[in-house]
mmCIF file of C-alpha atoms and ligand atoms in Angstrom:
data_model
loop_
_atom_site.group_PDB
_atom_site.id
_atom_site.type_symbol
_atom_site.label_atom_id
_atom_site.label_comp_id
_atom_site.label_asym_id
_atom_site.label_seq_id
_atom_site.Cartn_x
_atom_site.Cartn_y
_atom_site.Cartn_z
ATOM 1 C CA MET A 148 20.644 1.104 -3.871
ATOM 2 C CA ASP A 149 22.133 3.295 -1.119
ATOM 3 C CA ALA A 150 23.550 1.201 1.700
ATOM 4 C CA ASP A 151 21.812 3.432 4.241
ATOM 5 C CA TRP A 152 18.393 3.364 2.598
ATOM 6 C CA LEU A 153 16.599 3.521 5.961
ATOM 7 C CA GLY A 154 18.591 6.593 7.014
ATOM 8 C CA GLU A 155 17.998 8.269 3.646
ATOM 9 C CA THR A 156 14.256 7.540 3.896
ATOM 10 C CA ARG A 157 14.104 8.966 7.423
ATOM 11 C CA THR A 158 15.930 12.163 6.441
ATOM 12 C CA SER A 159 13.819 12.560 3.296
ATOM 13 C CA TYR A 160 10.526 12.365 5.189
ATOM 14 C CA ASP A 161 11.824 14.581 7.998
ATOM 15 C CA THR A 162 12.506 17.177 5.298
ATOM 16 C CA VAL A 163 9.086 16.999 3.642
ATOM 17 C CA ALA A 164 6.920 16.276 6.699
ATOM 18 C CA GLU A 165 5.197 19.677 6.829
ATOM 19 C CA SER A 166 4.563 19.940 3.086
ATOM 20 C CA TYR A 167 3.496 16.267 2.843
ATOM 21 C CA ALA A 168 0.960 16.911 5.613
ATOM 22 C CA ALA A 169 -0.327 20.025 3.872
ATOM 23 C CA GLN A 170 -0.833 18.084 0.622
ATOM 24 C CA THR A 171 -2.480 15.013 2.149
ATOM 25 C CA ARG A 172 -4.496 16.499 5.035
ATOM 26 C CA ASP A 173 -7.770 16.486 3.058
ATOM 27 C CA ALA A 174 -6.869 13.829 0.482
ATOM 28 C CA LEU A 175 -9.174 11.145 1.855
ATOM 29 C CA GLY A 176 -12.191 13.396 1.247
ATOM 30 C CA GLY A 177 -11.636 13.026 -2.507
ATOM 31 C CA ALA A 178 -10.858 9.315 -2.387
ATOM 32 C CA PRO A 179 -14.103 7.389 -1.951
ATOM 33 C CA PHE A 180 -12.531 4.016 -2.805
ATOM 34 C CA LEU A 181 -9.843 4.461 -0.151
ATOM 35 C CA GLN A 182 -12.501 5.455 2.353
ATOM 36 C CA ALA A 183 -14.477 2.331 1.476
ATOM 37 C CA ALA A 184 -11.371 0.170 1.829
ATOM 38 C CA LEU A 185 -10.600 1.638 5.249
ATOM 39 C CA LYS A 186 -14.185 1.010 6.384
ATOM 40 C CA LEU A 187 -14.033 -2.584 5.121
ATOM 41 C CA PHE A 188 -10.760 -3.113 6.942
ATOM 42 C CA ALA A 189 -12.101 -1.508 10.145
ATOM 43 C CA ASP A 190 -15.158 -3.747 10.052
ATOM 44 C CA THR A 191 -12.948 -6.845 10.130
ATOM 45 C CA VAL A 192 -10.898 -5.839 13.201
ATOM 46 C CA PRO A 193 -12.022 -7.600 16.374
ATOM 47 C CA PRO A 194 -13.311 -5.123 18.998
ATOM 48 C CA GLY A 195 -10.903 -3.533 21.450
ATOM 49 C CA GLY A 196 -7.535 -4.624 20.155
ATOM 50 C CA PRO A 197 -4.871 -2.147 19.068
ATOM 51 C CA VAL A 198 -4.482 -1.453 15.355
ATOM 52 C CA ALA A 199 -1.095 -0.399 13.983
ATOM 53 C CA ASP A 200 -0.808 2.104 11.116
ATOM 54 C CA VAL A 201 2.747 1.339 9.997
ATOM 55 C CA GLY A 202 4.454 4.171 8.126
ATOM 56 C CA CYS A 203 1.633 6.451 9.228
ATOM 57 C CA GLY A 204 3.171 9.711 7.972
ATOM 58 C CA PRO A 205 1.230 12.690 9.324
ATOM 59 C CA GLY A 206 -1.392 10.419 10.869
ATOM 60 C CA HIS A 207 -4.503 11.293 8.870
ATOM 61 C CA ILE A 208 -5.251 7.632 8.114
ATOM 62 C CA THR A 209 -4.642 6.661 11.757
ATOM 63 C CA ALA A 210 -7.100 9.381 12.798
ATOM 64 C CA HIS A 211 -9.628 8.120 10.244
ATOM 65 C CA LEU A 212 -9.400 4.601 11.720
ATOM 66 C CA HIS A 213 -9.721 6.122 15.186
ATOM 67 C CA SER A 214 -12.933 7.846 14.109
ATOM 68 C CA PHE A 215 -14.471 4.380 13.535
ATOM 69 C CA GLY A 216 -13.873 3.628 17.218
ATOM 70 C CA LEU A 217 -10.735 1.572 16.590
ATOM 71 C CA ASN A 218 -7.891 1.744 19.086
ATOM 72 C CA ALA A 219 -5.537 2.842 16.291
ATOM 73 C CA PHE A 220 -1.977 4.033 16.776
ATOM 74 C CA GLY A 221 0.637 5.176 14.285
ATOM 75 C CA LEU A 222 4.297 4.348 13.836
ATOM 76 C CA ASP A 223 6.715 6.061 11.475
ATOM 77 C CA LEU A 224 10.417 6.049 10.692
ATOM 78 C CA SER A 225 10.503 9.847 10.565
ATOM 79 C CA PRO A 226 10.534 11.663 13.927
ATOM 80 C CA ALA A 227 9.220 14.802 12.187
ATOM 81 C CA MET A 228 6.242 12.870 10.799
ATOM 82 C CA ALA A 229 5.457 11.290 14.174
ATOM 83 C CA GLY A 230 5.735 14.679 15.918
ATOM 84 C CA LEU A 231 3.442 16.281 13.384
ATOM 85 C CA ALA A 232 0.933 13.432 13.702
ATOM 86 C CA ARG A 233 0.889 13.876 17.507
ATOM 87 C CA ARG A 234 0.290 17.598 17.103
ATOM 88 C CA GLU A 235 -2.496 17.226 14.511
ATOM 89 C CA HIS A 236 -4.199 14.165 16.006
ATOM 90 C CA PRO A 237 -3.828 14.245 19.792
ATOM 91 C CA GLU A 238 -6.593 11.638 20.115
ATOM 92 C CA ALA A 239 -4.244 8.884 18.873
ATOM 93 C CA GLU A 240 -0.759 7.741 19.902
ATOM 94 C CA PHE A 241 2.230 7.914 17.569
ATOM 95 C CA ALA A 242 5.682 6.400 17.916
ATOM 96 C CA VAL A 243 8.939 6.533 15.991
ATOM 97 C CA GLY A 244 10.153 3.183 14.692
ATOM 98 C CA SER A 245 10.928 1.081 11.656
ATOM 99 C CA MET A 246 8.807 -1.671 10.200
ATOM 100 C CA THR A 247 12.023 -3.628 9.688
ATOM 101 C CA ALA A 248 12.179 -4.194 13.478
ATOM 102 C CA LEU A 249 8.897 -3.318 15.150
ATOM 103 C CA GLY A 250 9.164 -2.515 18.844
ATOM 104 C CA LEU A 251 5.945 -4.405 19.533
ATOM 105 C CA ALA A 252 5.387 -7.628 21.438
ATOM 106 C CA ASP A 253 4.532 -10.890 19.687
ATOM 107 C CA GLU A 254 0.804 -11.288 18.894
ATOM 108 C CA SER A 255 -0.012 -7.925 20.490
ATOM 109 C CA VAL A 256 -1.806 -6.272 17.556
ATOM 110 C CA ALA A 257 -5.395 -6.937 16.398
ATOM 111 C CA GLY A 258 -5.034 -5.372 12.942
ATOM 112 C CA LEU A 259 -2.324 -3.729 10.841
ATOM 113 C CA LEU A 260 -2.397 -1.276 7.982
ATOM 114 C CA ALA A 261 0.531 -0.139 5.845
ATOM 115 C CA PHE A 262 -0.488 2.553 3.353
ATOM 116 C CA TRP A 263 2.112 3.491 0.760
ATOM 117 C CA SER A 264 4.988 2.812 3.170
ATOM 118 C CA LEU A 265 6.131 -0.569 1.811
ATOM 119 C CA ILE A 266 6.880 1.401 -1.384
ATOM 120 C CA HIS A 267 10.178 2.406 0.264
ATOM 121 C CA ILE A 268 11.237 -1.112 1.236
ATOM 122 C CA PRO A 269 13.562 -2.791 -1.297
ATOM 123 C CA ASP A 270 12.473 -6.183 -2.649
ATOM 124 C CA ASP A 271 15.011 -8.174 -0.666
ATOM 125 C CA ALA A 272 13.839 -6.623 2.630
ATOM 126 C CA VAL A 273 10.078 -7.068 2.072
ATOM 127 C CA PRO A 274 9.861 -10.703 3.308
ATOM 128 C CA GLY A 275 11.588 -9.666 6.567
ATOM 129 C CA VAL A 276 9.147 -6.785 7.066
ATOM 130 C CA LEU A 277 6.155 -9.067 6.419
ATOM 131 C CA ALA A 278 7.620 -11.546 8.927
ATOM 132 C CA GLU A 279 7.608 -8.689 11.455
ATOM 133 C CA PHE A 280 3.944 -7.977 10.644
ATOM 134 C CA HIS A 281 3.198 -11.677 11.164
ATOM 135 C CA ARG A 282 5.078 -11.769 14.472
ATOM 136 C CA VAL A 283 3.192 -8.847 16.052
ATOM 137 C CA LEU A 284 -0.268 -9.790 14.780
ATOM 138 C CA ARG A 285 -2.678 -12.088 16.544
ATOM 139 C CA PRO A 286 -3.761 -15.192 14.640
ATOM 140 C CA ASP A 287 -6.521 -14.365 12.138
ATOM 141 C CA ALA A 288 -5.911 -10.599 12.467
ATOM 142 C CA PRO A 289 -6.602 -8.532 9.330
ATOM 143 C CA VAL A 290 -3.980 -6.660 7.326
ATOM 144 C CA LEU A 291 -4.446 -4.020 4.657
ATOM 145 C CA VAL A 292 -1.516 -2.937 2.497
ATOM 146 C CA GLY A 293 -1.655 -0.141 -0.072
ATOM 147 C CA PHE A 294 1.129 0.381 -2.620
ATOM 148 C CA HIS A 295 1.996 1.793 -6.039
ATOM 149 C CA LEU A 296 1.024 -0.648 -8.789
ATOM 150 C CA GLY A 297 3.425 -1.356 -11.620
ATOM 151 C CA ASP A 298 6.957 -2.642 -11.818
ATOM 152 C CA GLY A 299 10.353 -1.029 -11.281
ATOM 153 C CA SER A 300 12.055 1.417 -8.962
ATOM 154 C CA ARG A 301 13.032 5.057 -9.258
ATOM 155 C CA LEU A 302 15.129 7.352 -7.122
ATOM 156 C CA LYS A 303 13.039 10.304 -5.983
ATOM 157 C CA LYS A 304 15.360 13.288 -5.559
ATOM 158 C CA GLU A 305 12.761 15.877 -4.632
ATOM 159 C CA GLY A 306 9.115 16.090 -3.733
ATOM 160 C CA TYR A 307 6.161 17.822 -2.118
ATOM 161 C CA GLY A 308 6.989 21.296 -3.347
ATOM 162 C CA GLY A 309 10.549 20.796 -4.558
ATOM 163 C CA HIS A 310 12.122 19.728 -1.260
ATOM 164 C CA PRO A 311 15.215 17.521 -1.489
ATOM 165 C CA MET A 312 14.660 13.796 -1.027
ATOM 166 C CA ASN A 313 16.824 10.756 -1.653
ATOM 167 C CA VAL A 314 14.492 7.824 -1.524
ATOM 168 C CA TYR A 315 13.687 4.877 -3.749
ATOM 169 C CA VAL A 316 10.048 4.356 -4.711
ATOM 170 C CA HIS A 317 9.220 0.776 -5.665
ATOM 171 C CA ARG A 318 6.189 -0.150 -7.764
ATOM 172 C CA ARG A 319 4.899 -3.712 -7.653
ATOM 173 C CA PRO A 320 2.336 -5.849 -9.429
ATOM 174 C CA ALA A 321 -0.426 -6.971 -7.047
ATOM 175 C CA GLU A 322 0.475 -10.615 -7.757
ATOM 176 C CA ARG A 323 4.013 -10.111 -6.409
ATOM 177 C CA MET A 324 2.778 -8.464 -3.238
ATOM 178 C CA ALA A 325 0.203 -11.245 -2.810
ATOM 179 C CA ALA A 326 2.897 -13.900 -3.221
ATOM 180 C CA TRP A 327 5.070 -12.185 -0.592
ATOM 181 C CA LEU A 328 2.127 -12.104 1.830
ATOM 182 C CA ASP A 329 1.346 -15.736 1.141
ATOM 183 C CA GLY A 330 4.978 -16.686 1.783
ATOM 184 C CA ALA A 331 4.985 -14.767 5.079
ATOM 185 C CA GLY A 332 2.010 -16.676 6.511
ATOM 186 C CA PHE A 333 -0.959 -14.580 5.397
ATOM 187 C CA THR A 334 -4.035 -15.496 3.387
ATOM 188 C CA VAL A 335 -4.937 -12.816 0.862
ATOM 189 C CA THR A 336 -8.702 -12.344 0.910
ATOM 190 C CA ALA A 337 -9.317 -9.502 -1.569
ATOM 191 C CA HIS A 338 -7.612 -7.214 -4.084
ATOM 192 C CA MET A 339 -8.737 -3.696 -4.928
ATOM 193 C CA LEU A 340 -7.146 -1.598 -7.664
ATOM 194 C CA VAL A 341 -7.566 2.172 -7.428
ATOM 195 C CA GLY A 342 -6.566 5.218 -9.468
ATOM 196 C CA LEU A 343 -6.262 3.228 -12.675
ATOM 197 C CA ASP A 344 -6.938 6.447 -14.615
ATOM 198 C CA THR A 345 -4.134 8.351 -12.862
ATOM 199 C CA ARG A 346 -0.314 8.511 -12.996
ATOM 200 C CA TYR A 347 -0.147 6.571 -9.749
ATOM 201 C CA PRO A 348 -2.436 3.542 -9.801
ATOM 202 C CA GLY A 349 -2.623 1.836 -6.457
ATOM 203 C CA GLY A 350 -3.079 -1.704 -5.222
ATOM 204 C CA LEU A 351 -4.830 -2.610 -1.999
ATOM 205 C CA LEU A 352 -4.539 -6.131 -0.646
ATOM 206 C CA PHE A 353 -6.665 -7.381 2.214
ATOM 207 C CA ALA A 354 -5.215 -10.351 4.068
ATOM 208 C CA ARG A 355 -5.395 -12.286 7.327
ATOM 209 C CA ARG A 356 -2.600 -13.690 9.417
ATOM 210 C CA ASN A 357 -2.857 -17.455 9.246
ATOM 211 C CA PRO A 358 -3.515 -19.322 12.481
ATOM 212 C CA PRO A 359 -0.545 -21.279 13.854
ATOM 213 C CA GLN A 360 0.014 -24.545 12.012
ATOM 214 C CA GLU A 361 -1.757 -27.400 13.726
ATOM 215 C CA ARG A 362 0.618 -30.149 14.674
ATOM 216 C CA SER A 363 -0.053 -33.601 13.392
ATOM 217 C CA TYR A 364 1.044 -36.436 15.654
HETATM 218 C C1 LIG B 271 4.334 7.997 1.098
HETATM 219 S S1 LIG B 271 4.360 8.192 2.848
HETATM 220 C C2 LIG B 271 2.788 7.449 3.325
HETATM 221 C C3 LIG B 271 2.260 8.045 4.609
HETATM 222 C C4 LIG B 271 0.831 7.599 4.970
HETATM 223 N N1 LIG B 271 0.769 6.181 5.236
HETATM 224 C C5 LIG B 271 -0.134 7.961 3.881
HETATM 225 O O1 LIG B 271 -0.801 7.061 3.355
HETATM 226 O O2 LIG B 271 -0.233 9.156 3.546
HETATM 227 C C6 LIG B 271 5.508 6.947 3.369
HETATM 228 C C7 LIG B 271 5.725 6.957 4.877
HETATM 229 O O3 LIG B 271 6.361 5.721 5.245
HETATM 230 C C8 LIG B 271 7.328 6.014 6.210
HETATM 231 N N2 LIG B 271 8.323 4.942 6.180
HETATM 232 C C9 LIG B 271 9.183 4.623 5.186
HETATM 233 N N3 LIG B 271 9.949 3.582 5.533
HETATM 234 C C10 LIG B 271 9.557 3.218 6.778
HETATM 235 C C11 LIG B 271 9.991 2.199 7.697
HETATM 236 N N4 LIG B 271 11.004 1.387 7.399
HETATM 237 N N5 LIG B 271 9.344 2.099 8.882
HETATM 238 C C12 LIG B 271 8.337 2.951 9.200
HETATM 239 N N6 LIG B 271 7.914 3.944 8.394
HETATM 240 C C13 LIG B 271 8.510 4.068 7.197
HETATM 241 C C14 LIG B 271 7.887 7.367 5.800
HETATM 242 O O4 LIG B 271 8.588 8.012 6.840
HETATM 243 C C15 LIG B 271 6.618 8.084 5.367
HETATM 244 O O5 LIG B 271 6.023 8.776 6.428
#
């Protein structure tokens, strides 16, 4: 694993931002199960509160959540991705930042989604990222994570039309992701498996941030 995996991920997505956006702009239209999952998630967010799309890329999912009336904003490690998202979806706000240290106040977020962004977080850093999710979420707030199903990691050296990248892509079994969420103070409420007939099957886990532990005297 490269020591500077965050820096390599940022540079990789800066490089492919335009071509990634071109390839994913209309992807949701052909993904009815993802659309259904996003609607389910949106229906569980309490009214009014901000919803974070962490690792939002070009912002098409953030915009989709916004179209449900959610106060959704996006956050991405790549300045090029965040800039592109602002340009393509001026109705929502987008910031540059890393999920490893979210620049958000404690218990300030009413819902959080991370779609195929945890795939770039190495195993030993995932519990810390989920602790960040827990910190910024209000008690009982819903979470939806989407990720590549499977097991193992590979170094992606190019992508989205042959552009150079240097980024690890981690696949995980749903049970491992569920155990991480459980350990970080979330209750997993549902699993959904998508694309099982494709090269890139996906896992979607719906969870809720547990309320603070009641003290016993
Ligand atoms: C495969 S893309 C997914 C983009 C979008 N969520 C989607 O579903 O199309 C992965 C995104 O995660 C972002 N990312 C990777 N590591 C991140 C981190 N530590 N913090 C925030 N964003 C990150 C990348 O910059 C990239 O935009």
